[in-house]
Short mmCIF file of C-alpha atoms in Angstrom, two decimals:
data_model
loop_
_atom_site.label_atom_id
_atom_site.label_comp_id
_atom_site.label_asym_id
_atom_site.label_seq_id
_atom_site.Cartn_x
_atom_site.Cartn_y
_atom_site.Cartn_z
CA UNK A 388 0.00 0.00 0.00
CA UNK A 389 2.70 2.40 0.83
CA UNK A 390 4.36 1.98 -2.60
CA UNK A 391 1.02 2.81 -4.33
CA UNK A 392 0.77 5.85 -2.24
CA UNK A 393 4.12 6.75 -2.87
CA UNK A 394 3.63 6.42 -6.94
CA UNK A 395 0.43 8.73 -6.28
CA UNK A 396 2.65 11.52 -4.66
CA UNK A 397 5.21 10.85 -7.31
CA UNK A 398 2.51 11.29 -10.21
CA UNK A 399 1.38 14.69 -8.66
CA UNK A 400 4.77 15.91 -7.98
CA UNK A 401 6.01 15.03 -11.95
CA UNK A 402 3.06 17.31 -12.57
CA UNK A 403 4.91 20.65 -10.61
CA UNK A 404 2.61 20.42 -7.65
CA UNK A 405 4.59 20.74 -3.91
CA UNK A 406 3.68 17.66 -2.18
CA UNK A 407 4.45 17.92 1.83
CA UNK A 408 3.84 14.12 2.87
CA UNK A 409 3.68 15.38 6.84
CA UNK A 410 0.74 17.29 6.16
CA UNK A 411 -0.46 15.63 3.41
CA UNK A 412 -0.96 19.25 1.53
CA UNK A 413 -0.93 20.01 -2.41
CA UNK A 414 0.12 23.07 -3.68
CA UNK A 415 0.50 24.77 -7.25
CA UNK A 416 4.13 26.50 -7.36
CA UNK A 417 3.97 30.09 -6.06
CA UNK A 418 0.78 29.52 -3.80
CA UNK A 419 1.26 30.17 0.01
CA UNK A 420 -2.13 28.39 1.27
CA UNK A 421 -1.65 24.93 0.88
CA UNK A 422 -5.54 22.88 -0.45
CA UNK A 423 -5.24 19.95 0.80
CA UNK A 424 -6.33 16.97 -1.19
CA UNK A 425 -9.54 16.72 0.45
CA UNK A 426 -10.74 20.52 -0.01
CA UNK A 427 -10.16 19.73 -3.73
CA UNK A 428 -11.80 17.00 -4.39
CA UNK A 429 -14.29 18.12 -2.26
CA UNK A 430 -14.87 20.93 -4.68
CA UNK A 431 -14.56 18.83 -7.43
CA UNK A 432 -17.50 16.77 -5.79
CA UNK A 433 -19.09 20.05 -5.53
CA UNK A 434 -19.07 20.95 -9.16
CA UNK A 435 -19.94 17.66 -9.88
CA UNK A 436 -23.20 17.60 -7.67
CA UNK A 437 -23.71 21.32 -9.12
CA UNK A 438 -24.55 19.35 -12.66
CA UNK A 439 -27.56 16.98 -11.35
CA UNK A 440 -29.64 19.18 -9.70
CA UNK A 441 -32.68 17.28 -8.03
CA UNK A 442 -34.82 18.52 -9.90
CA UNK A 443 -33.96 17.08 -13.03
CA UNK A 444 -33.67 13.94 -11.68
CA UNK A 445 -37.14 13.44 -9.63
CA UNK A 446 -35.21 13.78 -6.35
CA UNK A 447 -32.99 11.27 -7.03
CA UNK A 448 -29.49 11.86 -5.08
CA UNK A 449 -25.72 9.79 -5.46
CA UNK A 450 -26.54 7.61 -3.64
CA UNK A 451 -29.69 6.03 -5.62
CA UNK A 452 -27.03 6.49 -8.99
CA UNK A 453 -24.64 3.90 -7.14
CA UNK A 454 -28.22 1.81 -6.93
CA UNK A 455 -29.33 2.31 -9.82
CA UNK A 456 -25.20 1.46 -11.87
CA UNK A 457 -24.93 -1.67 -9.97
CA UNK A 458 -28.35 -2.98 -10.81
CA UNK A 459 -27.34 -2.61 -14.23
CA UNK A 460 -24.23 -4.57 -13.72
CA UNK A 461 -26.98 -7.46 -12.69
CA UNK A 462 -30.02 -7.89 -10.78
CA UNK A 463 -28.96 -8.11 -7.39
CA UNK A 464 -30.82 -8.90 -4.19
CA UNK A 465 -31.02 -6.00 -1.78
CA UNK A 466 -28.72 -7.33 0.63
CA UNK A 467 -26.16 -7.90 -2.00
CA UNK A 468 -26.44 -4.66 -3.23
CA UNK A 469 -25.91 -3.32 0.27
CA UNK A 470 -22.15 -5.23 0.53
CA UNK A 471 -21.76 -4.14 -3.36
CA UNK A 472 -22.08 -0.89 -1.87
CA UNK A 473 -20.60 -0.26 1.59
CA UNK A 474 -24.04 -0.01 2.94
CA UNK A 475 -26.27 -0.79 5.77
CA UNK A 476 -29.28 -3.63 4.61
CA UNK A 477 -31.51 -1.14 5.75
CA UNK A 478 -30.02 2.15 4.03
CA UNK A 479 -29.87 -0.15 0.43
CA UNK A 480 -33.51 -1.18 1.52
CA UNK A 481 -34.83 2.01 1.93
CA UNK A 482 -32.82 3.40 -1.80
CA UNK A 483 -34.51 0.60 -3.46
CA UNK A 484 -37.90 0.79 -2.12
CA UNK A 485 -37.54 5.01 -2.93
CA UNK A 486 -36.46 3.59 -6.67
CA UNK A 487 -39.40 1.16 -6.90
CA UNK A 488 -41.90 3.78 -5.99
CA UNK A 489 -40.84 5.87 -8.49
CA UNK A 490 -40.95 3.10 -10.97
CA UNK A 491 -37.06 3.04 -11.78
CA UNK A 492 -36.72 -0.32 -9.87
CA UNK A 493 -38.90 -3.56 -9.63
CA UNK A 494 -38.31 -6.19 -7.47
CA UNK A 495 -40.54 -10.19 -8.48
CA UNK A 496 -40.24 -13.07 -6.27
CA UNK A 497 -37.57 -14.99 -7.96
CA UNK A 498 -39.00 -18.93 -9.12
CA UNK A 499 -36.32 -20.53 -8.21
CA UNK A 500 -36.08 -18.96 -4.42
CA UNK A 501 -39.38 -17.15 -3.36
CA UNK A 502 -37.47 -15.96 -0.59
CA UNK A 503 -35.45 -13.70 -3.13
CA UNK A 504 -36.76 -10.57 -4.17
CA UNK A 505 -34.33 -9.46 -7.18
CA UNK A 506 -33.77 -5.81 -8.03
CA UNK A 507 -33.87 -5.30 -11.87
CA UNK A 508 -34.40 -1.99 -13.71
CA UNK A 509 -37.46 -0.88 -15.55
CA UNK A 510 -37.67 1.18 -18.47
CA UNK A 511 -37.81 4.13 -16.77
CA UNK A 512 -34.27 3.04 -14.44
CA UNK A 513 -32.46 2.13 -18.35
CA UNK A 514 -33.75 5.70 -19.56
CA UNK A 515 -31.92 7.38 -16.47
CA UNK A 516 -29.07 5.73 -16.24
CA UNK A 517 -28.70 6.68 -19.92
CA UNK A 518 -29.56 10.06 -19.06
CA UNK A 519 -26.81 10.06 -16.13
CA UNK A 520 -24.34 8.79 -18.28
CA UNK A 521 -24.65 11.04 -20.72
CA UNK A 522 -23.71 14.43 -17.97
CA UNK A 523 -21.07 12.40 -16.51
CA UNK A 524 -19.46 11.89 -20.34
CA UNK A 525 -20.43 15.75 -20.56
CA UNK A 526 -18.30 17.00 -17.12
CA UNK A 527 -15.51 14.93 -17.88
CA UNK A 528 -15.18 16.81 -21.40
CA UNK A 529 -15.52 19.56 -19.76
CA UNK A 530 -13.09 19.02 -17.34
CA UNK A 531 -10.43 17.50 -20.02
CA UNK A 532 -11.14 21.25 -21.87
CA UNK A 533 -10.32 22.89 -18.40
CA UNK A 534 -6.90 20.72 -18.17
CA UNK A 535 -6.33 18.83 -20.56
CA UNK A 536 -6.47 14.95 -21.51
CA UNK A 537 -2.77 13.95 -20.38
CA UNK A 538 -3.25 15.77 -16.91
CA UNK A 539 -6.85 14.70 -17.07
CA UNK A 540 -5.60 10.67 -16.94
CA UNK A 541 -3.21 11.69 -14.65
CA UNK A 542 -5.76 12.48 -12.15
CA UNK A 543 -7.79 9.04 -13.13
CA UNK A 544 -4.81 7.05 -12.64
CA UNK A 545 -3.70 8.60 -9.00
CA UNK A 546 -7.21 8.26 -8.02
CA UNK A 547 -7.43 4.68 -9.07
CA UNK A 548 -4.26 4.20 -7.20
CA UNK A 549 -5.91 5.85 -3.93
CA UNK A 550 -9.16 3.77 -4.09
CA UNK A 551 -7.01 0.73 -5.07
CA UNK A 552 -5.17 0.44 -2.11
#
């Protein structure tokens, strides 16, 4: 783990940021107040967020996105999802019952266990995740216009790194 932190550090630094590892800090050249890695992405999160406003999205938030992806992946049992996703039984219980109300989800006894209650997406769920797909291809252009697409992988790679290890 330390090595892949230590190639992270070493990717930002090739880039010309100042990288203090006792604080943890990033810098650009030239700045005096060190942003620390989580103000930025933070902010990052923030612009991100900024582009699905409720509103468009029925009052859908993330964390019924991260549903709604990994029911696409494969119908999934509620429970499963929940491990899938870090999350409490309960918590993924009451996303997908939110989703199935809103007729993005269904969930049919499953013949060969009538125990098991399978979440698949409707028409409506395929028709948003399209939608949500489409603005995150649309952010990430924009963001590769605000950087650039070598810095822009850059960034990918050190955060796969991160979330890697």
């Amino acid at each position: 783990m330390r090595t892949q932190q230590r190639q992270a550090l070493d990717l930002v630094e090739q880039r010309g940021c100042a990288v203090d590892e006792s604080h943890h800090a990033f810098a650009e050249p030239g700045v005096d107040m060190p942003r620390h890695a989580a103000e930025l992405l933070g902010a990052a999160l923030g612009e991100l967020r900024a582009a699905f406003p409720s509103d468009d999205w029925d009052g859908l938030r993330p964390s019924h996105f991260r549903i709604l992806e990994a029911v696409e992946r494969g119908a999934l049992r509620t429970v499963d999802l929940a491990a899938e996703l870090g999350m409490t039984k309960q918590g993924a219980g009451r996303h997908v019952a939110h989703l199935s109300d809103r007729g993005f989800v269904t969930q049919q006894p499953d013949p060969d266990d009538r125990r098991a209650r399978p979440v698949e997406l409707t028409e409506r769920g395929v028709e948003t995740l399209g939608r949500l797909h489409r603005r995150l291809a649309a952010v990430e252009r924009d963001w590769i216009r605000q950087v650039g697409r070598e810095d822009y992988a850059t960034f990918g790679r050190v955060l796969t790194i991160i979330v890697d290890s």
